[in-house]
PDB file of C-alpha atoms in Angstrom:
ATOM      1  CA  MET A   1     -72.997  21.759  31.767  1.00 90.00           C
ATOM      2  CA  ILE A   2     -72.869  19.236  28.943  1.00 93.00           C
ATOM      3  CA  GLU A   3     -73.616  15.592  29.684  1.00 95.00           C
ATOM      4  CA  MET A   4     -71.231  13.014  28.217  1.00 97.00           C
ATOM      5  CA  PRO A   5     -73.026   9.635  27.926  1.00 97.00           C
ATOM      6  CA  SER A   6     -70.741   6.745  28.856  1.00 98.00           C
ATOM      7  CA  LYS A   7     -70.709   2.974  29.088  1.00 98.00           C
ATOM      8  CA  VAL A   8     -69.593   3.268  32.728  1.00 98.00           C
ATOM      9  CA  GLU A   9     -72.915   4.745  33.858  1.00 98.00           C
ATOM     10  CA  GLY A  10     -74.541   2.523  36.450  1.00 98.00           C
ATOM     11  CA  ARG A  11     -71.433   0.376  36.921  1.00 98.00           C
ATOM     12  CA  GLU A  12     -70.487  -0.322  40.525  1.00 98.00           C
ATOM     13  CA  TYR A  13     -66.989  -0.151  41.983  1.00 97.00           C
ATOM     14  CA  ARG A  14     -65.375   0.001  45.380  1.00 96.00           C
ATOM     15  CA  LEU A  15     -64.568   3.665  45.961  1.00 95.00           C
ATOM     16  CA  PHE A  16     -61.010   2.741  46.942  1.00 95.00           C
ATOM     17  CA  ASP A  17     -60.504   0.955  43.600  1.00 96.00           C
ATOM     18  CA  LEU A  18     -61.831   3.971  41.676  1.00 96.00           C
ATOM     19  CA  GLU A  19     -59.410   6.224  43.508  1.00 96.00           C
ATOM     20  CA  GLN A  20     -56.523   3.871  42.697  1.00 97.00           C
ATOM     21  CA  SER A  21     -57.482   3.920  39.005  1.00 97.00           C
ATOM     22  CA  LEU A  22     -58.346   7.598  38.518  1.00 97.00           C
ATOM     23  CA  LYS A  23     -56.038   9.613  40.772  1.00 97.00           C
ATOM     24  CA  PRO A  24     -52.828   8.567  38.953  1.00 97.00           C
ATOM     25  CA  ILE A  25     -54.203   9.982  35.680  1.00 96.00           C
ATOM     26  CA  GLY A  26     -55.136  13.373  37.166  1.00 97.00           C
ATOM     27  CA  TYR A  27     -58.547  13.011  38.791  1.00 97.00           C
ATOM     28  CA  VAL A  28     -59.284  14.314  42.282  1.00 96.00           C
ATOM     29  CA  ILE A  29     -62.332  13.833  44.465  1.00 92.00           C
ATOM     30  CA  GLY A  30     -64.139  17.160  44.246  1.00 84.00           C
ATOM     31  CA  GLY A  31     -64.754  19.173  47.388  1.00 78.00           C
ATOM     32  CA  ASN A  32     -68.543  19.025  47.058  1.00 76.00           C
ATOM     33  CA  TRP A  33     -68.960  15.430  48.207  1.00 80.00           C
ATOM     34  CA  ASP A  34     -71.422  14.277  50.804  1.00 87.00           C
ATOM     35  CA  TYR A  35     -71.790  10.984  52.666  1.00 89.00           C
ATOM     36  CA  ASP A  36     -73.926   9.510  49.893  1.00 94.00           C
ATOM     37  CA  HIS A  37     -72.524  11.067  46.689  1.00 96.00           C
ATOM     38  CA  GLY A  38     -69.503  12.795  45.244  1.00 96.00           C
ATOM     39  CA  TYR A  39     -67.505  13.601  42.107  1.00 96.00           C
ATOM     40  CA  PHE A  40     -64.194  12.794  40.523  1.00 97.00           C
ATOM     41  CA  ASP A  41     -62.976  15.970  38.794  1.00 96.00           C
ATOM     42  CA  TYR A  42     -60.438  16.288  36.018  1.00 96.00           C
ATOM     43  CA  LYS A  43     -59.373  19.904  35.454  1.00 95.00           C
ATOM     44  CA  ILE A  44     -59.177  20.635  31.738  1.00 94.00           C
ATOM     45  CA  ASP A  45     -58.427  24.364  31.810  1.00 91.00           C
ATOM     46  CA  ASP A  46     -58.154  27.278  34.230  1.00 87.00           C
ATOM     47  CA  LYS A  47     -57.648  30.374  32.049  1.00 82.00           C
ATOM     48  CA  ASP A  48     -60.907  32.281  32.584  1.00 70.00           C
ATOM     49  CA  GLY A  49     -62.335  30.228  35.420  1.00 76.00           C
ATOM     50  CA  TYR A  50     -62.246  26.458  35.482  1.00 86.00           C
ATOM     51  CA  MET A  51     -63.279  23.786  33.002  1.00 91.00           C
ATOM     52  CA  PHE A  52     -63.816  20.315  34.480  1.00 93.00           C
ATOM     53  CA  TYR A  53     -64.702  16.865  33.277  1.00 96.00           C
ATOM     54  CA  ARG A  54     -66.771  15.598  36.207  1.00 96.00           C
ATOM     55  CA  VAL A  55     -67.613  11.972  36.993  1.00 97.00           C
ATOM     56  CA  PRO A  56     -70.437  11.831  39.549  1.00 97.00           C
ATOM     57  CA  PHE A  57     -71.015   8.787  41.742  1.00 97.00           C
ATOM     58  CA  HIS A  58     -73.330   7.765  44.560  1.00 97.00           C
ATOM     59  CA  ALA A  59     -73.014   5.255  47.385  1.00 97.00           C
ATOM     60  CA  VAL A  60     -74.858   1.953  46.957  1.00 97.00           C
ATOM     61  CA  ASP A  61     -73.314   0.157  49.933  1.00 91.00           C
ATOM     62  CA  GLY A  62     -72.236   2.180  52.962  1.00 88.00           C
ATOM     63  CA  GLN A  63     -71.238   5.824  53.185  1.00 92.00           C
ATOM     64  CA  LEU A  64     -68.349   7.416  51.305  1.00 91.00           C
ATOM     65  CA  ASP A  65     -66.255   7.736  54.451  1.00 89.00           C
ATOM     66  CA  THR A  66     -66.696   4.025  55.293  1.00 91.00           C
ATOM     67  CA  PRO A  67     -63.930   1.595  54.300  1.00 91.00           C
ATOM     68  CA  GLY A  68     -65.114  -0.754  51.544  1.00 92.00           C
ATOM     69  CA  CYS A  69     -67.886   1.572  50.330  1.00 95.00           C
ATOM     70  CA  THR A  70     -69.322   0.606  46.943  1.00 97.00           C
ATOM     71  CA  VAL A  71     -70.415   3.362  44.562  1.00 97.00           C
ATOM     72  CA  ALA A  72     -72.226   3.513  41.221  1.00 98.00           C
ATOM     73  CA  ILE A  73     -71.080   5.917  38.534  1.00 98.00           C
ATOM     74  CA  ASP A  74     -73.580   8.401  37.148  1.00 98.00           C
ATOM     75  CA  ARG A  75     -73.413  10.230  33.800  1.00 98.00           C
ATOM     76  CA  PRO A  76     -70.171  12.242  33.388  1.00 98.00           C
ATOM     77  CA  PHE A  77     -70.385  15.848  32.218  1.00 96.00           C
ATOM     78  CA  LEU A  78     -68.367  18.920  31.289  1.00 95.00           C
ATOM     79  CA  LEU A  79     -68.700  21.810  33.727  1.00 91.00           C
ATOM     80  CA  ALA A  80     -67.476  25.403  33.495  1.00 87.00           C
ATOM     81  CA  HIS A  81     -67.057  27.815  36.419  1.00 72.00           C
ATOM     82  CA  GLU A  82     -66.466  31.503  35.652  1.00 69.00           C
ATOM     83  CA  TYR A  83     -64.900  33.651  38.352  1.00 65.00           C
ATOM     84  CA  GLU A  84     -65.199  37.333  39.089  1.00 60.00           C
ATOM     85  CA  ALA A  85     -62.512  39.441  37.432  1.00 56.00           C
ATOM     86  CA  ASP A  86     -61.907  41.576  40.550  1.00 52.00           C
ATOM     87  CA  LEU A  87     -61.291  40.733  44.173  1.00 49.00           C
ATOM     88  CA  ASP A  88     -64.124  39.175  46.107  1.00 48.00           C
ATOM     89  CA  GLN A  89     -66.077  42.034  47.660  1.00 49.00           C
ATOM     90  CA  ASN A  90     -67.480  39.643  50.277  1.00 51.00           C
ATOM     91  CA  ALA A  91     -64.119  38.376  51.533  1.00 51.00           C
ATOM     92  CA  ASN A  92     -63.422  38.949  55.218  1.00 51.00           C
ATOM     93  CA  ALA A  93     -60.220  40.604  56.378  1.00 49.00           C
ATOM     94  CA  GLY A  94     -58.045  39.429  59.229  1.00 49.00           C
ATOM     95  CA  THR A  95     -55.437  36.742  59.674  1.00 48.00           C
ATOM     96  CA  PHE A  96     -57.818  34.050  60.856  1.00 47.00           C
ATOM     97  CA  ASN A  97     -60.516  34.734  58.256  1.00 45.00           C
ATOM     98  CA  ALA A  98     -58.002  35.136  55.433  1.00 46.00           C
ATOM     99  CA  SER A  99     -56.916  31.549  55.860  1.00 42.00           C
ATOM    100  CA  PHE A 100     -60.476  30.416  55.073  1.00 42.00           C
ATOM    101  CA  ASN A 101     -61.863  33.160  52.799  1.00 41.00           C
ATOM    102  CA  GLN A 102     -58.953  33.885  50.493  1.00 43.00           C
ATOM    103  CA  PHE A 103     -60.634  32.746  47.261  1.00 47.00           C
ATOM    104  CA  GLN A 104     -63.173  34.670  45.256  1.00 48.00           C
ATOM    105  CA  GLY A 105     -66.619  33.237  44.774  1.00 50.00           C
ATOM    106  CA  PRO A 106     -67.763  31.960  41.411  1.00 50.00           C
ATOM    107  CA  GLU A 107     -69.595  34.483  39.280  1.00 52.00           C
ATOM    108  CA  ASN A 108     -71.326  31.676  37.396  1.00 52.00           C
ATOM    109  CA  LYS A 109     -71.160  28.132  38.802  1.00 59.00           C
ATOM    110  CA  ASP A 110     -72.707  26.635  35.658  1.00 62.00           C
ATOM    111  CA  ALA A 111     -71.299  28.716  32.817  1.00 65.00           C
ATOM    112  CA  ALA A 112     -71.732  27.761  29.180  1.00 77.00           C
ATOM    113  CA  VAL A 113     -69.205  25.186  28.011  1.00 81.00           C
ATOM    114  CA  PRO A 114     -67.354  26.407  24.905  1.00 78.00           C
ATOM    115  CA  ASP A 115     -67.676  24.056  21.927  1.00 82.00           C
ATOM    116  CA  LYS A 116     -63.903  23.627  21.756  1.00 86.00           C
ATOM    117  CA  TYR A 117     -64.109  21.381  24.855  1.00 90.00           C
ATOM    118  CA  LEU A 118     -66.597  18.896  23.390  1.00 93.00           C
ATOM    119  CA  GLU A 119     -63.867  16.868  21.697  1.00 94.00           C
ATOM    120  CA  THR A 120     -61.841  16.883  24.924  1.00 95.00           C
ATOM    121  CA  GLY A 121     -64.913  15.548  26.734  1.00 96.00           C
ATOM    122  CA  LYS A 122     -65.263  12.739  24.195  1.00 97.00           C
ATOM    123  CA  VAL A 123     -61.584  11.815  24.561  1.00 97.00           C
ATOM    124  CA  LEU A 124     -61.841  11.810  28.361  1.00 98.00           C
ATOM    125  CA  THR A 125     -64.979   9.665  28.209  1.00 98.00           C
ATOM    126  CA  ALA A 126     -63.195   7.124  25.988  1.00 98.00           C
ATOM    127  CA  GLU A 127     -60.208   7.104  28.350  1.00 98.00           C
ATOM    128  CA  LEU A 128     -62.476   6.628  31.379  1.00 98.00           C
ATOM    129  CA  GLU A 129     -64.184   3.698  29.681  1.00 98.00           C
ATOM    130  CA  SER A 130     -60.889   2.084  28.671  1.00 97.00           C
ATOM    131  CA  ILE A 131     -59.627   2.231  32.263  1.00 97.00           C
ATOM    132  CA  LEU A 132     -62.805   1.166  34.067  1.00 97.00           C
ATOM    133  CA  LEU A 133     -64.178  -1.409  31.631  1.00 96.00           C
ATOM    134  CA  ARG A 134     -61.070  -3.620  31.452  1.00 88.00           C
TER     135      ARG A 134
END
């Protein structure tokens, strides 16, 4: 993980407005959200795992599943996930289980971020600031 300092840190937005601004340019709300915090993820690469630019946020007014929730943005960062080269040895067989356990687990959830992505992170930070600081 490499932190990417940004002028949007600490700024508050309605979650709905953030979604309207970020989803059209390729961001998705990451699957690891909770009622009080979450992440907007922008997938940079998926060759040998996944490389993400992640924008964390936390609720300051309400819960994330509440209409009108206000969130504050935390420091964005680059995040790499490396995946096992072979099939997941812990996957369960069967039609029912296969629908839920079809993906292999990450070998390293916080892999080293290759230097070649630092410039991409800087560009994405500048883009994020230009969209959210209008």
